[in-house]
PDB file of C-alpha atoms in Angstrom:
ATOM      1  CA  ALA E   5     128.150  69.669  92.039  1.00 53.00           C
ATOM      2  CA  ARG E   6     125.178  68.701  94.110  1.00 53.00           C
ATOM      3  CA  VAL E   7     123.721  71.450  96.214  1.00 53.00           C
ATOM      4  CA  ARG E   8     121.336  71.722  99.076  1.00 53.00           C
ATOM      5  CA  ARG E   9     118.782  74.446  99.512  1.00 53.00           C
ATOM      6  CA  THR E  10     118.524  76.561 102.598  1.00 50.00           C
ATOM      7  CA  THR E  11     116.221  79.337 103.677  1.00 53.00           C
ATOM      8  CA  SER E  12     118.997  81.182 105.482  1.00 48.00           C
ATOM      9  CA  PRO E  13     119.255  84.645 103.874  1.00 48.00           C
ATOM     10  CA  ASP E  14     122.573  85.490 105.563  1.00 48.00           C
ATOM     11  CA  THR E  15     124.872  83.417 103.366  1.00 45.00           C
ATOM     12  CA  ASP E  16     127.573  84.483 100.943  1.00 46.00           C
ATOM     13  CA  THR E  17     126.198  82.221  98.218  1.00 44.00           C
ATOM     14  CA  ALA E  18     124.388  83.925  95.362  1.00 46.00           C
ATOM     15  CA  PRO E  19     120.673  83.218  95.207  1.00 45.00           C
ATOM     16  CA  ASP E  20     119.398  80.568  92.852  1.00 46.00           C
ATOM     17  CA  THR E  21     117.107  82.053  90.238  1.00 50.00           C
ATOM     18  CA  ASP E  22     114.962  78.887  90.255  1.00 54.00           C
ATOM     19  CA  SER E  23     114.499  78.880  94.032  1.00 55.00           C
ATOM     20  CA  SER E  24     111.648  80.250  96.021  1.00 64.00           C
ATOM     21  CA  PRO E  25     112.186  83.683  97.588  1.00 68.00           C
ATOM     22  CA  GLY E  26     114.518  83.481 100.569  1.00 73.00           C
ATOM     23  CA  GLN E  27     116.171  80.277  99.392  1.00 82.00           C
ATOM     24  CA  VAL E  28     119.757  80.042  98.191  1.00 85.00           C
ATOM     25  CA  GLU E  29     121.851  77.143  97.002  1.00 86.00           C
ATOM     26  CA  ILE E  30     124.943  76.113  98.925  1.00 89.00           C
ATOM     27  CA  PRO E  31     127.597  74.123  97.040  1.00 88.00           C
ATOM     28  CA  ALA E  32     128.036  70.563  98.234  1.00 89.00           C
ATOM     29  CA  ALA E  33     131.065  69.985 100.444  1.00 93.00           C
ATOM     30  CA  ARG E  34     134.156  68.631  98.703  1.00 93.00           C
ATOM     31  CA  TRP E  35     135.129  65.106  99.649  1.00 94.00           C
ATOM     32  CA  SER E  36     138.698  63.881 100.100  1.00 96.00           C
ATOM     33  CA  MET E  37     140.857  62.157  97.492  1.00 96.00           C
ATOM     34  CA  ARG E  38     140.771  59.053  99.692  1.00 97.00           C
ATOM     35  CA  SER E  39     136.987  59.119  99.551  1.00 96.00           C
ATOM     36  CA  PHE E  40     137.106  59.365  95.742  1.00 96.00           C
ATOM     37  CA  VAL E  41     139.390  56.336  95.504  1.00 97.00           C
ATOM     38  CA  MET E  42     137.290  54.322  97.958  1.00 96.00           C
ATOM     39  CA  ASN E  43     134.059  55.152  96.108  1.00 94.00           C
ATOM     40  CA  THR E  44     135.647  54.223  92.797  1.00 95.00           C
ATOM     41  CA  GLU E  45     136.906  50.917  94.186  1.00 95.00           C
ATOM     42  CA  MET E  46     133.465  50.103  95.587  1.00 94.00           C
ATOM     43  CA  LEU E  47     131.822  50.821  92.236  1.00 93.00           C
ATOM     44  CA  ALA E  48     134.304  48.874  90.118  1.00 94.00           C
ATOM     45  CA  THR E  49     132.407  46.238  88.121  1.00 95.00           C
ATOM     46  CA  TRP E  50     129.176  46.742  90.077  1.00 95.00           C
ATOM     47  CA  TRP E  51     127.299  45.995  86.841  1.00 95.00           C
ATOM     48  CA  ASP E  52     128.518  42.382  86.946  1.00 97.00           C
ATOM     49  CA  HIS E  53     126.263  41.818  89.959  1.00 96.00           C
ATOM     50  CA  TYR E  54     122.948  42.901  88.418  1.00 98.00           C
ATOM     51  CA  ASP E  55     120.690  41.715  85.629  1.00 98.00           C
ATOM     52  CA  PRO E  56     119.443  44.645  83.495  1.00 98.00           C
ATOM     53  CA  ALA E  57     116.225  42.793  82.611  1.00 98.00           C
ATOM     54  CA  GLU E  58     115.436  42.184  86.282  1.00 99.00           C
ATOM     55  CA  LEU E  59     116.163  45.797  87.207  1.00 98.00           C
ATOM     56  CA  ALA E  60     114.017  47.055  84.322  1.00 98.00           C
ATOM     57  CA  ALA E  61     111.117  44.968  85.596  1.00 98.00           C
ATOM     58  CA  LYS E  62     111.455  45.818  89.287  1.00 99.00           C
ATOM     59  CA  LEU E  63     112.648  49.431  89.550  1.00 99.00           C
ATOM     60  CA  THR E  64     110.148  52.265  89.549  1.00 99.00           C
ATOM     61  CA  ASP E  65     110.279  54.994  86.926  1.00 98.00           C
ATOM     62  CA  GLU E  66     111.619  57.350  89.598  1.00 99.00           C
ATOM     63  CA  GLN E  67     114.392  54.929  90.572  1.00 98.00           C
ATOM     64  CA  LEU E  68     115.353  54.410  86.929  1.00 98.00           C
ATOM     65  CA  GLU E  69     115.411  58.160  86.299  1.00 98.00           C
ATOM     66  CA  MET E  70     117.645  58.660  89.341  1.00 98.00           C
ATOM     67  CA  PHE E  71     120.021  55.990  88.011  1.00 98.00           C
ATOM     68  CA  PHE E  72     120.084  57.446  84.486  1.00 98.00           C
ATOM     69  CA  THR E  73     120.718  60.938  85.869  1.00 98.00           C
ATOM     70  CA  ALA E  74     123.606  59.647  87.992  1.00 97.00           C
ATOM     71  CA  ALA E  75     125.056  57.651  85.085  1.00 97.00           C
ATOM     72  CA  GLU E  76     124.914  60.646  82.724  1.00 98.00           C
ATOM     73  CA  ALA E  77     126.461  62.958  85.330  1.00 97.00           C
ATOM     74  CA  THR E  78     129.173  60.363  85.981  1.00 97.00           C
ATOM     75  CA  ALA E  79     129.970  60.190  82.259  1.00 98.00           C
ATOM     76  CA  ARG E  80     130.205  64.008  82.079  1.00 98.00           C
ATOM     77  CA  PHE E  81     132.469  64.071  85.137  1.00 97.00           C
ATOM     78  CA  ALA E  82     134.669  61.369  83.591  1.00 97.00           C
ATOM     79  CA  ASP E  83     135.033  63.503  80.444  1.00 98.00           C
ATOM     80  CA  GLU E  84     135.945  66.554  82.553  1.00 98.00           C
ATOM     81  CA  LEU E  85     138.445  64.532  84.603  1.00 97.00           C
ATOM     82  CA  HIS E  86     140.043  63.123  81.463  1.00 98.00           C
ATOM     83  CA  ALA E  87     140.389  66.630  79.977  1.00 97.00           C
ATOM     84  CA  ALA E  88     141.830  68.000  83.236  1.00 97.00           C
ATOM     85  CA  ARG E  89     144.328  65.148  83.385  1.00 97.00           C
ATOM     86  CA  THR E  90     145.379  65.828  79.779  1.00 96.00           C
ATOM     87  CA  ARG E  91     145.844  69.546  80.537  1.00 95.00           C
ATOM     88  CA  HIS E  92     147.833  68.676  83.668  1.00 95.00           C
ATOM     89  CA  ARG E  93     150.126  66.304  81.789  1.00 94.00           C
ATOM     90  CA  GLU E  94     150.639  68.779  78.951  1.00 92.00           C
ATOM     91  CA  GLY E  95     151.488  71.511  81.465  1.00 89.00           C
ATOM     92  CA  THR E  96     153.914  69.233  83.299  1.00 82.00           C
ATOM     93  CA  ALA E  97     155.544  68.097  80.051  1.00 78.00           C
ATOM     94  CA  SER E  98     156.092  71.691  78.951  1.00 72.00           C
ATOM     95  CA  GLY E  99     157.987  72.408  82.161  1.00 66.00           C
ATOM     96  CA  ARG E 100     155.361  74.814  83.480  1.00 61.00           C
ATOM     97  CA  ALA E 101     154.888  74.197  87.150  1.00 59.00           C
ATOM     98  CA  HIS E 102     151.519  74.834  88.722  1.00 60.00           C
ATOM     99  CA  LEU E 103     151.427  76.437  92.141  1.00 64.00           C
ATOM    100  CA  ARG E 104     148.881  75.171  94.624  1.00 66.00           C
ATOM    101  CA  ALA E 105     147.639  76.862  97.735  1.00 69.00           C
ATOM    102  CA  ILE E 106     148.094  74.947 100.961  1.00 67.00           C
TER     103      ILE E 106
END
Protein backbone atom coordinates (compact mmCIF):
# COMPACT_ATOMS: atom_id res chain seq x y z
CA ALA A 1 0.00 0.00 0.00
CA ARG A 2 1.08 3.53 -0.63
CA VAL A 3 2.35 5.39 2.38
CA ARG A 4 3.08 8.93 3.30
CA ARG A 5 5.98 10.08 5.40
CA THR A 6 5.60 12.19 8.47
CA THR A 7 8.03 13.69 10.93
CA SER A 8 5.68 13.14 13.86
CA PRO A 9 7.53 10.92 16.36
CA ASP A 10 4.42 10.21 18.45
CA THR A 11 2.77 7.66 16.18
CA ASP A 12 2.10 3.97 16.70
CA THR A 13 3.58 3.10 13.31
CA ALA A 14 6.98 1.44 13.33
CA PRO A 15 9.77 3.56 11.89
CA ASP A 16 10.85 3.01 8.32
CA THR A 17 14.45 1.87 8.14
CA ASP A 18 14.95 3.81 4.89
CA SER A 19 13.61 7.08 6.31
CA SER A 20 15.53 9.94 7.76
CA PRO A 21 15.70 10.09 11.57
CA GLY A 22 12.39 11.20 13.05
CA GLN A 23 10.37 10.09 10.04
CA VAL A 24 7.94 7.18 10.06
CA GLU A 25 5.68 5.74 7.41
CA ILE A 26 1.93 5.78 7.88
CA PRO A 27 -0.12 3.26 5.88
CA ALA A 28 -2.37 4.79 3.26
CA ALA A 29 -6.04 4.99 4.24
CA ARG A 30 -8.25 2.19 2.94
CA TRP A 31 -10.82 3.21 0.37
CA SER A 32 -14.36 1.86 0.16
CA MET A 33 -15.58 -1.02 -1.99
CA ARG A 34 -17.69 1.50 -3.90
CA SER A 35 -14.56 3.49 -4.65
CA PHE A 36 -12.83 0.33 -5.94
CA VAL A 37 -15.73 -0.43 -8.29
CA MET A 38 -15.92 3.16 -9.52
CA ASN A 39 -12.16 3.30 -10.17
CA THR A 40 -12.30 0.00 -12.01
CA GLU A 41 -15.21 1.17 -14.15
CA MET A 42 -13.38 4.39 -15.01
CA LEU A 43 -10.27 2.48 -16.04
CA ALA A 44 -12.05 -0.14 -18.13
CA THR A 45 -10.63 -0.06 -21.67
CA TRP A 46 -8.72 3.19 -21.08
CA TRP A 47 -6.03 1.83 -23.42
CA ASP A 48 -8.44 2.07 -26.36
CA HIS A 49 -8.21 5.86 -26.11
CA TYR A 50 -4.43 6.24 -26.42
CA ASP A 51 -1.80 5.56 -29.05
CA PRO A 52 1.29 3.88 -27.54
CA ALA A 53 3.57 5.40 -30.19
CA GLU A 54 2.31 8.91 -29.42
CA LEU A 55 2.69 8.40 -25.67
CA ALA A 56 6.21 7.01 -26.13
CA ALA A 57 7.16 10.13 -28.07
CA LYS A 58 5.54 12.68 -25.76
CA LEU A 59 5.85 11.38 -22.19
CA THR A 60 8.95 12.12 -20.15
CA ASP A 61 11.08 9.33 -18.74
CA GLU A 62 9.69 10.16 -15.29
CA GLN A 63 6.09 9.95 -16.51
CA LEU A 64 6.77 6.63 -18.25
CA GLU A 65 8.44 5.23 -15.14
CA MET A 66 5.46 6.28 -13.02
CA PHE A 67 3.13 4.51 -15.47
CA PHE A 68 5.23 1.34 -15.57
CA THR A 69 5.43 1.27 -11.76
CA ALA A 70 1.65 1.65 -11.49
CA ALA A 71 1.04 -1.02 -14.15
CA GLU A 72 3.37 -3.51 -12.45
CA ALA A 73 1.83 -2.84 -9.03
CA THR A 74 -1.64 -3.23 -10.55
CA ALA A 75 -0.66 -6.60 -12.03
CA ARG A 76 0.69 -7.76 -8.64
CA PHE A 77 -2.49 -6.61 -6.91
CA ALA A 78 -4.59 -8.44 -9.51
CA ASP A 79 -2.64 -11.65 -8.79
CA GLU A 80 -3.16 -11.19 -5.03
CA LEU A 81 -6.88 -10.48 -5.52
CA HIS A 82 -7.28 -13.55 -7.72
CA ALA A 83 -5.54 -15.74 -5.11
CA ALA A 84 -7.66 -14.27 -2.29
CA ARG A 85 -10.83 -14.88 -4.28
CA THR A 86 -9.77 -18.50 -4.91
CA ARG A 87 -9.07 -19.02 -1.19
CA HIS A 88 -12.42 -17.44 -0.31
CA ARG A 89 -14.32 -19.67 -2.73
CA GLU A 90 -12.50 -22.78 -1.55
CA GLY A 91 -13.28 -21.89 2.07
CA THR A 92 -16.93 -21.26 1.25
CA ALA A 93 -17.21 -24.49 -0.74
CA SER A 94 -15.77 -26.51 2.14
CA GLY A 95 -18.48 -25.18 4.45
CA ARG A 96 -16.04 -23.22 6.60
CA ALA A 97 -17.56 -19.89 7.43
CA HIS A 98 -15.32 -16.91 7.95
CA LEU A 99 -16.18 -14.51 10.74
CA ARG A 100 -15.74 -10.81 10.10
CA ALA A 101 -15.51 -8.03 12.61
CA ILE A 102 -18.07 -5.28 12.28
